[in-house]
């Protein structure tokens, strides 16, 4: 959080589209699409986004009307930069959110307001939280030209580069819904860029950073991870050099493998943005020296006496300096290597997908031509009869769907029972293990610490109450860390087991439903196939459509992963989210760890208060540190049970919509399969009404395509596509 992610993207864009500030800014993931043919940046907002923020505006307006503007501003006193928006909302009657916004200034302004509104709703604890009502696809989308395209033609080969600006890991804790949206963005990305602050590398504990990005690694894996260490322009004598930074990221943070340190880049987003912003403006205006872009560039280049240097400098000199600053920023090698990775890894997969689609289309075209040639020679009465029969089969499919609704409902109920039952077992197992093992583990750790560190006097006050006494803060923290690690291991072990069992059981239920649908519907398709073969000698292949992969067959070429819309994949993400949220709140940010510094400070000052008492610290004597483990265990269990209930509810809601959507897509696919042949029959009836000469020309064209020169050309295309696909597969296998 607050490492300059938005500034980095602004530097790549070449202008300030995304809002950035000294405090964390991004709360809503934002897509930036770099289009070669774009002439100006355009922000596009979905109906869902517009509706959510209009409701949030009304809620904020109501809060102000109820309590008064001064009181509401006081409630947000820790965030003074939000006071201006509150004052503005107080004077507005409505909050119009257009579907499209053009121009960098307007885009920056609307995104700033949207992010600020999310923060205000969270701070003021309003029920109308935009994040809760947004669908996973409701992400602001900016289409913008790639400013450096004239210097780097690679983008023309790649198509449209898409970058997603996400909140920081700890910022995403604002909303469970947002965590899921962010995880979806990660899953759909080829590369993930983790941004670290150079000035904070050693200030923040290595474990904290590792834990914050663990969810990213679990979602995408280390092989797709790149690390950007920002703000290296603040490096001073005695700080880590480049090699030391790379080794630190590899060894201490374990974000990349030891032999992959070339995926760690040092950059200065500020330098890169200043140089790009100036170069862009210098191409658009001759009066550039008085601009904010020129002043920002001059401050970065000269720092001291920058005003005098700027006054004496020519535009050409400033452009040269901007170019050097761009190179100094470290962006050039980063962009070049990242784009090369996309070309090497992503482009072949896109090519394979496109070639597969070409082959599918060519096969479909050949089948259609063969069928049409056969139909056109048949009499009209026979065609009408075949059309009527296909209509009857389509009606049979509709009846079949109605009869299967009860079976689909039964499967949904079975999945709910499976998920809930496994989650209940998870709760029971975790609680039992914490009850039976936590105190004994703590006592053993405590005794081992005594044996190893004899210079500190420590005394177990009462094993029954779970209260431990320490002489100093360091020992208390060390003990607390061990307990947190133990709890993490217990939860993770049990969660992995339950997740695996739930996936297997759920997949079996979905497969059974898929097989049932297939058994009930395939006879209808088979009857149509047999009649068309008998009456017209038309062969149409219909691979058995299955509910688990029909989405892929309809929307994606062969070879692409089916897990874009898979229920089991959703469950896995849901369980991963449960672990991460519990891990963050119970282990990383739990009362024992999060408040130890404050509680210890209170103990030193011999101050007793609700805060320390509530979180298990008993500051009875100055210089003594007490941890009540039983109280902490109770807090862990209470939060864990709460999170499990949230997962149950999310799984139930998703199950309802998932199967309704899947069954609808499944039957639409079958309708399309039969409907395509019905359309060909209807077209053949119309063909028979053509003038004789035109009809003969059509027959000749169909004959050529089916058996003559046209067929030879199609066969040649298919052969070339197959060869290219084999070569592409070889490239992919060697990645």
PDB file of N, CA and C in Angstrom, residues 528-574:
ATOM      1  N   UNK A 528     -32.139 -36.112 -34.412  1.00  0.00           N
ATOM      2  CA  UNK A 528     -31.972 -35.114 -35.474  1.00  0.00           C
ATOM      3  C   UNK A 528     -30.818 -35.498 -36.403  1.00  0.00           C
ATOM      4  N   UNK A 529     -29.724 -35.993 -35.823  1.00  0.00           N
ATOM      5  CA  UNK A 529     -28.581 -36.415 -36.637  1.00  0.00           C
ATOM      6  C   UNK A 529     -28.971 -37.529 -37.601  1.00  0.00           C
ATOM      7  N   UNK A 530     -29.688 -38.527 -37.100  1.00  0.00           N
ATOM      8  CA  UNK A 530     -30.049 -39.682 -37.924  1.00  0.00           C
ATOM      9  C   UNK A 530     -30.981 -39.285 -39.063  1.00  0.00           C
ATOM     10  N   UNK A 531     -31.941 -38.387 -38.781  1.00  0.00           N
ATOM     11  CA  UNK A 531     -32.869 -37.965 -39.836  1.00  0.00           C
ATOM     12  C   UNK A 531     -32.160 -37.178 -40.922  1.00  0.00           C
ATOM     13  N   UNK A 532     -31.278 -36.244 -40.522  1.00  0.00           N
ATOM     14  CA  UNK A 532     -30.563 -35.445 -41.524  1.00  0.00           C
ATOM     15  C   UNK A 532     -29.650 -36.326 -42.375  1.00  0.00           C
ATOM     16  N   UNK A 533     -29.064 -37.347 -41.759  1.00  0.00           N
ATOM     17  CA  UNK A 533     -28.204 -38.250 -42.519  1.00  0.00           C
ATOM     18  C   UNK A 533     -29.035 -39.080 -43.506  1.00  0.00           C
ATOM     19  N   UNK A 534     -30.187 -39.569 -43.026  1.00  0.00           N
ATOM     20  CA  UNK A 534     -31.033 -40.406 -43.870  1.00  0.00           C
ATOM     21  C   UNK A 534     -31.672 -39.604 -45.004  1.00  0.00           C
ATOM     22  N   UNK A 535     -32.187 -38.402 -44.700  1.00  0.00           N
ATOM     23  CA  UNK A 535     -32.937 -37.633 -45.695  1.00  0.00           C
ATOM     24  C   UNK A 535     -32.044 -36.851 -46.651  1.00  0.00           C
ATOM     25  N   UNK A 536     -30.888 -36.357 -46.135  1.00  0.00           N
ATOM     26  CA  UNK A 536     -30.075 -35.465 -46.972  1.00  0.00           C
ATOM     27  C   UNK A 536     -28.607 -35.888 -47.067  1.00  0.00           C
ATOM     28  N   UNK A 537     -28.272 -37.000 -46.427  1.00  0.00           N
ATOM     29  CA  UNK A 537     -26.877 -37.457 -46.369  1.00  0.00           C
ATOM     30  C   UNK A 537     -25.970 -36.366 -45.778  1.00  0.00           C
ATOM     31  N   UNK A 538     -26.500 -35.672 -44.757  1.00  0.00           N
ATOM     32  CA  UNK A 538     -25.757 -34.609 -44.064  1.00  0.00           C
ATOM     33  C   UNK A 538     -25.260 -35.151 -42.730  1.00  0.00           C
ATOM     34  N   UNK A 539     -23.962 -35.035 -42.513  1.00  0.00           N
ATOM     35  CA  UNK A 539     -23.355 -35.495 -41.258  1.00  0.00           C
ATOM     36  C   UNK A 539     -23.013 -34.266 -40.415  1.00  0.00           C
ATOM     37  N   UNK A 540     -23.551 -34.183 -39.237  1.00  0.00           N
ATOM     38  CA  UNK A 540     -23.071 -33.115 -38.347  1.00  0.00           C
ATOM     39  C   UNK A 540     -22.610 -33.738 -37.043  1.00  0.00           C
ATOM     40  N   UNK A 541     -21.388 -33.361 -36.674  1.00  0.00           N
ATOM     41  CA  UNK A 541     -20.792 -33.907 -35.455  1.00  0.00           C
ATOM     42  C   UNK A 541     -21.218 -33.048 -34.282  1.00  0.00           C
ATOM     43  N   UNK A 542     -21.656 -33.695 -33.242  1.00  0.00           N
ATOM     44  CA  UNK A 542     -22.039 -32.972 -32.028  1.00  0.00           C
ATOM     45  C   UNK A 542     -21.363 -33.653 -30.857  1.00  0.00           C
ATOM     46  N   UNK A 543     -20.190 -33.133 -30.491  1.00  0.00           N
ATOM     47  CA  UNK A 543     -19.517 -33.674 -29.316  1.00  0.00           C
ATOM     48  C   UNK A 543     -20.448 -33.514 -28.123  1.00  0.00           C
ATOM     49  N   UNK A 544     -20.527 -34.534 -27.280  1.00  0.00           N
ATOM     50  CA  UNK A 544     -21.408 -34.403 -26.112  1.00  0.00           C
ATOM     51  C   UNK A 544     -21.072 -33.152 -25.307  1.00  0.00           C
ATOM     52  N   UNK A 545     -22.053 -32.271 -25.222  1.00  0.00           N
ATOM     53  CA  UNK A 545     -21.843 -31.055 -24.444  1.00  0.00           C
ATOM     54  C   UNK A 545     -22.033 -31.380 -22.972  1.00  0.00           C
ATOM     55  N   UNK A 546     -21.102 -30.904 -22.137  1.00  0.00           N
ATOM     56  CA  UNK A 546     -21.189 -31.184 -20.710  1.00  0.00           C
ATOM     57  C   UNK A 546     -21.287 -29.867 -19.960  1.00  0.00           C
ATOM     58  N   UNK A 547     -22.052 -29.882 -18.892  1.00  0.00           N
ATOM     59  CA  UNK A 547     -22.281 -28.636 -18.156  1.00  0.00           C
ATOM     60  C   UNK A 547     -20.989 -28.071 -17.592  1.00  0.00           C
ATOM     61  N   UNK A 548     -19.983 -28.931 -17.352  1.00  0.00           N
ATOM     62  CA  UNK A 548     -18.749 -28.429 -16.750  1.00  0.00           C
ATOM     63  C   UNK A 548     -17.865 -27.715 -17.759  1.00  0.00           C
ATOM     64  N   UNK A 549     -18.091 -27.950 -19.077  1.00  0.00           N
ATOM     65  CA  UNK A 549     -17.205 -27.279 -20.030  1.00  0.00           C
ATOM     66  C   UNK A 549     -17.947 -26.610 -21.183  1.00  0.00           C
ATOM     67  N   UNK A 550     -19.286 -26.538 -21.098  1.00  0.00           N
ATOM     68  CA  UNK A 550     -20.029 -25.929 -22.185  1.00  0.00           C
ATOM     69  C   UNK A 550     -19.672 -24.457 -22.352  1.00  0.00           C
ATOM     70  N   UNK A 551     -19.355 -23.790 -21.235  1.00  0.00           N
ATOM     71  CA  UNK A 551     -18.973 -22.368 -21.318  1.00  0.00           C
ATOM     72  C   UNK A 551     -17.751 -22.199 -22.204  1.00  0.00           C
ATOM     73  N   UNK A 552     -16.804 -23.095 -22.054  1.00  0.00           N
ATOM     74  CA  UNK A 552     -15.569 -23.009 -22.824  1.00  0.00           C
ATOM     75  C   UNK A 552     -15.845 -23.245 -24.299  1.00  0.00           C
ATOM     76  N   UNK A 553     -16.658 -24.279 -24.615  1.00  0.00           N
ATOM     77  CA  UNK A 553     -16.922 -24.613 -26.001  1.00  0.00           C
ATOM     78  C   UNK A 553     -17.658 -23.484 -26.717  1.00  0.00           C
ATOM     79  N   UNK A 554     -18.478 -22.760 -25.987  1.00  0.00           N
ATOM     80  CA  UNK A 554     -19.236 -21.682 -26.613  1.00  0.00           C
ATOM     81  C   UNK A 554     -18.431 -20.409 -26.771  1.00  0.00           C
ATOM     82  N   UNK A 555     -17.569 -20.143 -25.807  1.00  0.00           N
ATOM     83  CA  UNK A 555     -16.948 -18.825 -25.750  1.00  0.00           C
ATOM     84  C   UNK A 555     -15.447 -18.802 -25.949  1.00  0.00           C
ATOM     85  N   UNK A 556     -14.802 -19.957 -25.899  1.00  0.00           N
ATOM     86  CA  UNK A 556     -13.349 -19.956 -25.980  1.00  0.00           C
ATOM     87  C   UNK A 556     -12.877 -21.017 -26.959  1.00  0.00           C
ATOM     88  N   UNK A 557     -11.852 -20.706 -27.771  1.00  0.00           N
ATOM     89  CA  UNK A 557     -11.285 -21.712 -28.663  1.00  0.00           C
ATOM     90  C   UNK A 557     -10.678 -22.858 -27.866  1.00  0.00           C
ATOM     91  N   UNK A 558     -10.471 -23.997 -28.531  1.00  0.00           N
ATOM     92  CA  UNK A 558      -9.860 -25.137 -27.860  1.00  0.00           C
ATOM     93  C   UNK A 558      -8.479 -24.767 -27.356  1.00  0.00           C
ATOM     94  N   UNK A 559      -8.111 -25.394 -26.264  1.00  0.00           N
ATOM     95  CA  UNK A 559      -6.753 -25.195 -25.756  1.00  0.00           C
ATOM     96  C   UNK A 559      -6.677 -24.226 -24.605  1.00  0.00           C
ATOM     97  N   UNK A 560      -7.731 -23.403 -24.411  1.00  0.00           N
ATOM     98  CA  UNK A 560      -7.674 -22.455 -23.302  1.00  0.00           C
ATOM     99  C   UNK A 560      -8.247 -23.101 -22.038  1.00  0.00           C
ATOM    100  N   UNK A 561      -7.823 -22.594 -20.917  1.00  0.00           N
ATOM    101  CA  UNK A 561      -8.237 -23.172 -19.636  1.00  0.00           C
ATOM    102  C   UNK A 561      -9.740 -23.023 -19.432  1.00  0.00           C
ATOM    103  N   UNK A 562     -10.361 -24.043 -18.846  1.00  0.00           N
ATOM    104  CA  UNK A 562     -11.799 -23.987 -18.569  1.00  0.00           C
ATOM    105  C   UNK A 562     -12.103 -23.293 -17.260  1.00  0.00           C
ATOM    106  N   UNK A 563     -11.081 -22.965 -16.476  1.00  0.00           N
ATOM    107  CA  UNK A 563     -11.334 -22.549 -15.103  1.00  0.00           C
ATOM    108  C   UNK A 563     -11.738 -21.086 -14.974  1.00  0.00           C
ATOM    109  N   UNK A 564     -12.021 -20.432 -16.107  1.00  0.00           N
ATOM    110  CA  UNK A 564     -12.470 -19.049 -16.031  1.00  0.00           C
ATOM    111  C   UNK A 564     -13.796 -18.949 -15.286  1.00  0.00           C
ATOM    112  N   UNK A 565     -14.650 -19.951 -15.449  1.00  0.00           N
ATOM    113  CA  UNK A 565     -15.997 -19.846 -14.911  1.00  0.00           C
ATOM    114  C   UNK A 565     -16.381 -21.145 -14.212  1.00  0.00           C
ATOM    115  N   UNK A 566     -15.454 -21.731 -13.497  1.00  0.00           N
ATOM    116  CA  UNK A 566     -15.675 -23.048 -12.933  1.00  0.00           C
ATOM    117  C   UNK A 566     -16.046 -22.940 -11.465  1.00  0.00           C
ATOM    118  N   UNK A 567     -17.042 -23.740 -11.054  1.00  0.00           N
ATOM    119  CA  UNK A 567     -17.530 -23.665  -9.679  1.00  0.00           C
ATOM    120  C   UNK A 567     -16.484 -24.137  -8.681  1.00  0.00           C
ATOM    121  N   UNK A 568     -15.793 -25.221  -9.030  1.00  0.00           N
ATOM    122  CA  UNK A 568     -14.767 -25.738  -8.135  1.00  0.00           C
ATOM    123  C   UNK A 568     -13.659 -24.706  -7.956  1.00  0.00           C
ATOM    124  N   UNK A 569     -13.328 -24.007  -9.044  1.00  0.00           N
ATOM    125  CA  UNK A 569     -12.309 -22.955  -8.965  1.00  0.00           C
ATOM    126  C   UNK A 569     -12.780 -21.833  -8.046  1.00  0.00           C
ATOM    127  N   UNK A 570     -14.073 -21.514  -8.135  1.00  0.00           N
ATOM    128  CA  UNK A 570     -14.631 -20.488  -7.239  1.00  0.00           C
ATOM    129  C   UNK A 570     -14.493 -20.911  -5.783  1.00  0.00           C
ATOM    130  N   UNK A 571     -14.834 -22.185  -5.512  1.00  0.00           N
ATOM    131  CA  UNK A 571     -14.725 -22.674  -4.140  1.00  0.00           C
ATOM    132  C   UNK A 571     -13.295 -22.580  -3.635  1.00  0.00           C
ATOM    133  N   UNK A 572     -12.345 -22.937  -4.498  1.00  0.00           N
ATOM    134  CA  UNK A 572     -10.936 -22.884  -4.090  1.00  0.00           C
ATOM    135  C   UNK A 572     -10.551 -21.447  -3.727  1.00  0.00           C
ATOM    136  N   UNK A 573     -10.976 -20.487  -4.573  1.00  0.00           N
ATOM    137  CA  UNK A 573     -10.683 -19.080  -4.274  1.00  0.00           C
ATOM    138  C   UNK A 573     -11.356 -18.648  -2.974  1.00  0.00           C
ATOM    139  N   UNK A 574     -12.566 -19.178  -2.742  1.00  0.00           N
ATOM    140  CA  UNK A 574     -13.303 -18.817  -1.535  1.00  0.00           C
ATOM    141  C   UNK A 574     -12.579 -19.335  -0.293  1.00  0.00           C
TER     142      UNK A 574
END
